[in-house]
Tab-separated table of C-alpha atoms and ligand atoms in Angstrom:
chain	number	residue	atom	x	y	z
Z	1	UNK	CA	172.109	-63.429	44.107
Z	2	UNK	CA	171.090	-60.189	42.449
Z	3	UNK	CA	171.398	-56.952	44.344
Z	4	UNK	CA	167.907	-55.570	44.727
Z	5	UNK	CA	167.795	-51.863	44.030
Z	6	UNK	CA	165.396	-49.987	46.262
Z	7	UNK	CA	162.463	-48.784	44.226
Z	8	UNK	CA	158.947	-47.698	44.922
Z	9	UNK	CA	157.424	-44.755	46.748
Z	10	UNK	CA	159.045	-45.600	50.124
Z	11	UNK	CA	162.579	-45.845	48.712
Z	12	UNK	CA	165.112	-44.111	50.937
Z	13	UNK	CA	162.957	-44.390	54.057
Z	14	UNK	CA	163.999	-46.321	57.148
Z	15	UNK	CA	161.044	-47.689	59.069
Z	16	UNK	CA	160.452	-49.619	62.274
Z	17	UNK	CA	157.413	-51.860	62.666
Z	18	UNK	CA	156.455	-53.754	65.826
Z	19	UNK	CA	154.131	-56.732	65.782
Z	20	UNK	CA	152.773	-59.628	67.810
Z	21	UNK	CA	151.928	-59.517	71.475
Z	22	UNK	CA	154.157	-59.168	74.492
Z	23	UNK	CA	154.103	-61.699	77.331
Z	24	UNK	CA	154.708	-61.018	80.978
Z	25	UNK	CA	156.021	-63.915	83.053
Z	26	UNK	CA	154.173	-65.119	86.152
Z	27	UNK	CA	156.585	-67.954	86.935
Z	28	UNK	CA	159.059	-69.967	84.823
Z	29	UNK	CA	156.278	-71.668	82.860
Z	30	UNK	CA	153.364	-69.208	82.833
Z	31	UNK	CA	152.639	-65.770	81.440
Z	32	UNK	CA	150.046	-63.077	80.868
Z	33	UNK	CA	149.530	-62.546	77.169
Z	34	UNK	CA	147.090	-61.671	74.425
Z	35	UNK	CA	145.735	-63.142	71.198
Z	36	UNK	CA	147.642	-61.013	68.685
Z	37	UNK	CA	149.032	-63.223	65.882
Z	38	UNK	CA	151.437	-60.656	64.441
Z	39	UNK	CA	149.969	-61.039	60.934
Z	40	UNK	CA	148.964	-57.405	60.510
Z	41	UNK	CA	152.389	-56.103	61.516
Z	42	UNK	CA	154.143	-58.624	59.272
Z	43	UNK	CA	151.985	-57.395	56.385
Z	44	UNK	CA	152.836	-53.768	57.222
Z	45	UNK	CA	156.565	-54.609	57.186
Z	46	UNK	CA	156.347	-56.554	53.917
Z	47	UNK	CA	154.356	-53.839	52.179
Z	48	UNK	CA	156.921	-51.221	53.227
Z	49	UNK	CA	159.862	-53.348	52.086
Z	50	UNK	CA	158.221	-54.106	48.743
Z	51	UNK	CA	157.710	-50.363	48.274
Z	52	UNK	CA	161.416	-49.711	48.803
Z	53	UNK	CA	161.809	-48.996	52.527
Z	54	UNK	CA	164.508	-50.453	54.756
Z	55	UNK	CA	162.610	-52.155	57.566
Z	56	UNK	CA	163.280	-53.305	61.122
Z	57	UNK	CA	160.498	-55.656	62.221
Z	58	UNK	CA	160.348	-56.256	65.962
Z	59	UNK	CA	158.219	-59.301	66.699
Z	60	UNK	CA	156.857	-60.470	70.030
Z	61	UNK	CA	155.728	-64.110	69.981
Z	62	UNK	CA	154.889	-64.461	66.329
Z	63	UNK	CA	154.803	-67.939	64.773
Z	64	UNK	CA	157.655	-68.686	62.361
Z	65	UNK	CA	155.167	-69.218	59.542
Z	66	UNK	CA	153.767	-65.708	59.957
Z	67	UNK	CA	157.280	-64.237	59.733
Z	68	UNK	CA	158.433	-66.479	56.900
Z	69	UNK	CA	158.177	-64.008	54.015
Z	70	UNK	CA	159.490	-61.119	56.119
Z	71	UNK	CA	162.469	-63.161	57.307
Z	72	UNK	CA	163.456	-63.935	53.721
Z	73	UNK	CA	163.063	-60.338	52.484
Z	74	UNK	CA	166.490	-58.715	51.968
Z	75	UNK	CA	165.200	-55.293	53.108
Z	76	UNK	CA	163.750	-56.548	56.424
Z	77	UNK	CA	165.671	-57.291	59.618
Z	78	UNK	CA	163.631	-59.255	62.146
Z	79	UNK	CA	164.248	-58.990	65.900
Z	80	UNK	CA	162.395	-61.259	68.265
Z	81	UNK	CA	161.388	-60.116	71.743
Z	82	UNK	CA	159.202	-61.424	74.554
Z	83	UNK	CA	158.306	-59.004	77.346
Z	84	UNK	CA	157.222	-55.381	77.100
Z	85	UNK	CA	160.583	-54.284	78.541
Z	86	UNK	CA	162.379	-56.135	75.725
Z	87	UNK	CA	160.029	-54.684	73.120
Z	88	UNK	CA	160.633	-51.183	74.469
Z	89	UNK	CA	164.439	-51.542	74.421
Z	90	UNK	CA	164.492	-52.893	70.862
Z	91	UNK	CA	161.950	-50.362	69.597
Z	92	UNK	CA	163.613	-47.337	71.175
Z	93	UNK	CA	166.962	-48.406	69.692
Z	94	UNK	CA	165.585	-48.890	66.178
Z	95	UNK	CA	163.251	-45.899	66.258
Z	96	UNK	CA	165.963	-43.330	66.841
Z	97	UNK	CA	167.199	-43.689	63.246
Z	98	UNK	CA	163.767	-44.299	61.685
Z	99	UNK	CA	161.723	-41.982	59.506
Z	100	UNK	CA	158.461	-43.770	60.212
Z	101	UNK	CA	157.544	-45.944	63.205
Z	102	UNK	CA	154.441	-48.137	63.186
Z	103	UNK	CA	153.468	-49.685	66.531
Z	104	UNK	CA	151.261	-52.607	65.586
Z	105	UNK	CA	152.258	-54.772	68.547
Z	106	UNK	CA	149.707	-55.548	71.239
Z	107	UNK	CA	151.560	-54.482	74.354
Z	108	UNK	CA	150.694	-55.952	77.753
Z	109	UNK	CA	149.468	-53.003	79.815
Z	110	UNK	CA	150.588	-54.645	83.063
Z	111	UNK	CA	153.361	-56.925	84.220
Z	112	UNK	CA	153.517	-59.109	87.286
Z	113	UNK	CA	155.313	-57.697	90.313
Z	114	UNK	CA	157.576	-60.214	92.010
Z	115	UNK	CA	157.763	-62.928	89.339
Z	116	UNK	CA	158.086	-66.291	91.107
Z	117	UNK	CA	161.405	-68.051	90.506
Z	118	UNK	CA	159.730	-71.433	90.949
Z	119	UNK	CA	156.622	-72.898	89.387
Z	120	UNK	CA	153.580	-71.913	91.424
Z	121	UNK	CA	151.872	-74.929	92.948
Z	122	UNK	CA	148.211	-75.476	93.727
Z	123	UNK	CA	149.107	-76.520	97.260
Z	124	UNK	CA	150.246	-72.917	97.834
Z	125	UNK	CA	146.678	-71.733	97.136
Z	126	UNK	CA	145.309	-69.473	94.403
Z	127	UNK	CA	148.009	-66.946	93.447
Z	128	UNK	CA	147.246	-63.306	94.114
Z	129	UNK	CA	149.018	-61.573	91.248
Z	130	UNK	CA	150.058	-58.015	91.867
Z	131	UNK	CA	150.161	-56.106	88.597
Z	132	UNK	CA	152.183	-52.985	87.845
Z	133	UNK	CA	151.650	-50.778	84.814
Z	134	UNK	CA	154.108	-51.102	81.943
Z	135	UNK	CA	155.691	-48.063	80.323
Z	136	UNK	CA	153.789	-46.765	77.288
Z	137	UNK	CA	156.280	-47.378	74.471
Z	138	UNK	CA	154.294	-45.343	71.962
Z	139	UNK	CA	154.064	-42.353	74.291
Z	140	UNK	CA	157.847	-42.494	74.678
Z	141	UNK	CA	158.308	-42.504	70.902
Z	142	UNK	CA	156.002	-39.527	70.482
Z	143	UNK	CA	157.896	-37.711	73.241
Z	144	UNK	CA	161.273	-38.421	71.604
Z	145	UNK	CA	160.033	-37.741	68.063
Z	146	UNK	CA	162.267	-35.460	66.053
Z	147	UNK	CA	161.261	-33.202	63.182
Z	148	UNK	CA	160.507	-35.209	60.092
Z	149	UNK	CA	159.660	-38.364	62.000
Z	150	UNK	CA	156.198	-39.882	61.671
Z	151	UNK	CA	154.682	-42.057	64.383
Z	152	UNK	CA	151.735	-44.364	63.738
Z	153	UNK	CA	149.775	-46.217	66.416
Z	154	UNK	CA	147.281	-49.047	66.288
Z	155	UNK	CA	144.229	-49.608	68.428
Z	156	UNK	CA	142.154	-52.753	68.605
Z	157	UNK	CA	138.830	-51.759	70.109
Z	158	UNK	CA	135.659	-53.536	71.042
Z	159	UNK	CA	132.776	-51.256	70.091
Z	160	UNK	CA	129.031	-51.652	69.633
Z	161	UNK	CA	129.054	-49.899	66.258
Z	162	UNK	CA	131.063	-47.658	63.905
Z	163	UNK	CA	130.093	-44.526	65.807
Z	164	UNK	CA	131.526	-45.841	69.046
Z	165	UNK	CA	134.595	-47.171	67.210
Z	166	UNK	CA	135.365	-43.724	65.742
Z	167	UNK	CA	134.664	-41.971	69.022
Z	168	UNK	CA	137.068	-44.243	70.874
Z	169	UNK	CA	139.619	-43.976	68.070
Z	170	UNK	CA	139.568	-40.180	68.025
Z	171	UNK	CA	139.929	-39.966	71.792
Z	172	UNK	CA	142.857	-42.385	71.721
Z	173	UNK	CA	144.511	-40.569	68.800
Z	174	UNK	CA	144.413	-37.353	70.810
Z	175	UNK	CA	145.594	-39.018	74.026
Z	176	UNK	CA	148.501	-40.743	72.249
Z	177	UNK	CA	149.590	-37.722	70.201
Z	178	UNK	CA	150.384	-39.907	67.181
Z	179	UNK	CA	150.336	-38.644	63.585
Z	180	UNK	CA	148.022	-41.467	62.552
Z	181	UNK	CA	146.026	-44.029	64.498
Z	182	UNK	CA	144.842	-47.187	62.753
Z	183	UNK	CA	141.757	-48.521	64.485
Z	184	UNK	CA	140.257	-51.933	64.076
Z	185	UNK	CA	137.232	-53.474	65.657
Z	186	UNK	CA	137.834	-56.684	67.531
Z	187	UNK	CA	135.635	-59.089	69.400
Z	188	UNK	CA	135.660	-62.726	70.328
Z	189	UNK	CA	135.558	-63.548	66.598
Z	190	UNK	CA	136.839	-60.607	64.541
Z	191	UNK	CA	140.299	-59.200	64.093
Z	192	UNK	CA	142.709	-61.324	66.064
Z	193	UNK	CA	144.033	-64.508	64.469
Z	194	UNK	CA	142.037	-63.899	61.322
Z	195	UNK	CA	143.198	-63.365	57.760
Z	196	UNK	CA	141.132	-60.287	57.045
Z	197	UNK	CA	140.786	-56.983	58.706
Z	198	UNK	CA	138.884	-53.764	58.571
Z	199	UNK	CA	141.115	-50.845	59.334
Z	200	UNK	CA	140.071	-47.225	59.801
Z	201	UNK	CA	142.928	-44.710	59.832
Z	202	UNK	CA	142.513	-41.387	61.649
Z	203	UNK	CA	144.698	-38.297	61.284
Z	204	UNK	CA	145.447	-35.553	63.820
Z	205	UNK	CA	142.214	-33.768	62.911
Z	206	UNK	CA	140.259	-36.950	63.618
Z	207	UNK	CA	139.457	-37.332	59.918
Z	208	UNK	CA	139.170	-40.788	58.371
Z	209	UNK	CA	142.015	-40.872	55.827
Z	210	UNK	CA	141.633	-44.561	54.994
Z	211	UNK	CA	138.864	-47.101	55.521
Z	212	UNK	CA	139.768	-50.482	54.122
Z	213	UNK	CA	138.024	-53.823	54.457
Z	214	UNK	CA	140.151	-56.565	52.976
Z	215	UNK	CA	143.230	-58.652	53.501
Z	216	UNK	CA	145.841	-57.591	56.028
Z	217	UNK	CA	148.124	-56.819	53.078
Z	218	UNK	CA	145.476	-54.535	51.556
Z	219	UNK	CA	145.056	-52.832	54.923
Z	220	UNK	CA	148.841	-52.434	55.108
Z	221	UNK	CA	149.032	-50.841	51.650
Z	222	UNK	CA	146.291	-48.343	52.532
Z	223	UNK	CA	148.083	-47.541	55.789
Z	224	UNK	CA	151.319	-46.790	53.917
Z	225	UNK	CA	149.461	-44.571	51.427
Z	226	UNK	CA	148.205	-42.536	54.387
Z	227	UNK	CA	151.524	-42.590	56.269
Z	228	UNK	CA	153.475	-41.498	53.193
Z	229	UNK	CA	151.125	-38.552	52.643
Z	230	UNK	CA	151.552	-37.446	56.263
Z	231	UNK	CA	155.296	-38.011	56.183
Z	232	UNK	CA	155.742	-36.034	52.978
Z	233	UNK	CA	153.875	-33.182	54.679
Z	234	UNK	CA	156.134	-33.294	57.735
Z	235	UNK	CA	159.370	-33.429	55.789
Z	236	UNK	CA	158.402	-31.158	52.909
T	1	CTP	N1	151.181	-49.220	73.310
T	1	CTP	C1	152.495	-49.052	73.722
T	1	CTP	N2	152.862	-49.319	75.005
T	1	CTP	C2	151.940	-49.726	75.902
T	1	CTP	C3	150.585	-49.896	75.502
T	1	CTP	C4	150.249	-49.638	74.195
T	1	CTP	O1	153.326	-48.673	72.891
T	1	CTP	N3	152.328	-49.966	77.147
T	1	CTP	C5	150.812	-48.897	71.913
T	1	CTP	C6	150.305	-50.049	71.085
T	1	CTP	O2	151.348	-50.704	70.395
T	1	CTP	C7	149.367	-49.361	70.105
T	1	CTP	C8	148.846	-48.163	70.888
T	1	CTP	O3	149.774	-47.964	71.966
T	1	CTP	O4	150.054	-48.870	68.975
T	1	CTP	C9	147.475	-48.297	71.437
T	1	CTP	O5	147.419	-49.408	72.291
T	1	CTP	P1	146.117	-49.599	73.174
T	1	CTP	O6	146.276	-50.819	73.988
T	1	CTP	O7	144.931	-49.500	72.264
T	1	CTP	O8	146.143	-48.267	74.060
T	1	CTP	P2	146.273	-48.053	75.616
T	1	CTP	O9	146.831	-46.679	75.781
T	1	CTP	O10	147.016	-49.146	76.273
T	1	CTP	O11	144.778	-47.980	76.100
T	1	CTP	P3	143.726	-49.128	76.535
T	1	CTP	O12	144.415	-50.466	76.470
T	1	CTP	O13	143.303	-48.744	77.889
T	1	CTP	O14	142.606	-49.008	75.538
T	2	CA	CA1	146.430	-51.352	76.143
């Protein structure tokens, strides 16, 4: 086995990428979850590794097939997690030593209070789930960010048109305090579980620094072009 020398424009950078969707247990056999496949985050990790970065990919409920190439890449370490609490612990640990952090994962906003230790039964009547808000992992990363660290968020938004998409994206970018926010429009059909993606990347001024309509790999490459430019500005 040949030793692969890091090369490419991300050589020397350590990055953390999260992907997939967290699940919050209701009882031993049921959960609250979302439709994120983890494909976009896997593509972001692969693109970074192929461009020379050392990558930690933290995956929440991503099919083996989606992680296949990433798992075999010598520059990528894959960690699997389930709940938002597990994702937060793994991400915080990896992020501390990372130059760039990209939060692609779809994080459950709420978890169930008082998870049942036995399977809920119909004879007990319709369950009344009490939900409590999960910690915002991204906000924590922004808070803990040190000089020279770049933090990138993702936002999947339903919007009537491009104007509303950008408006929502800019508001979220400001609220989150991230260096870049990658926004994509989702609906019942588009975005989730699909092979292609349109991604619009916003910077701290709200400017569109990338607008790519193509494969998730192409979207990932454009995202890294933008992230590298921002990162070079922070470090240099
Ligand atoms: N995120 C996070 N922790 C959470 C919720 C979201 O780290 N508890 C991250 C996601 O990984 C993503 C970004 O925040 O990178 C935006 O997620 P999104 O769900 O769009 O934002 P929210 O602040 O949860 O707002 P809302 O769901 O109300 O639109
Ligand atoms: Ca959310």
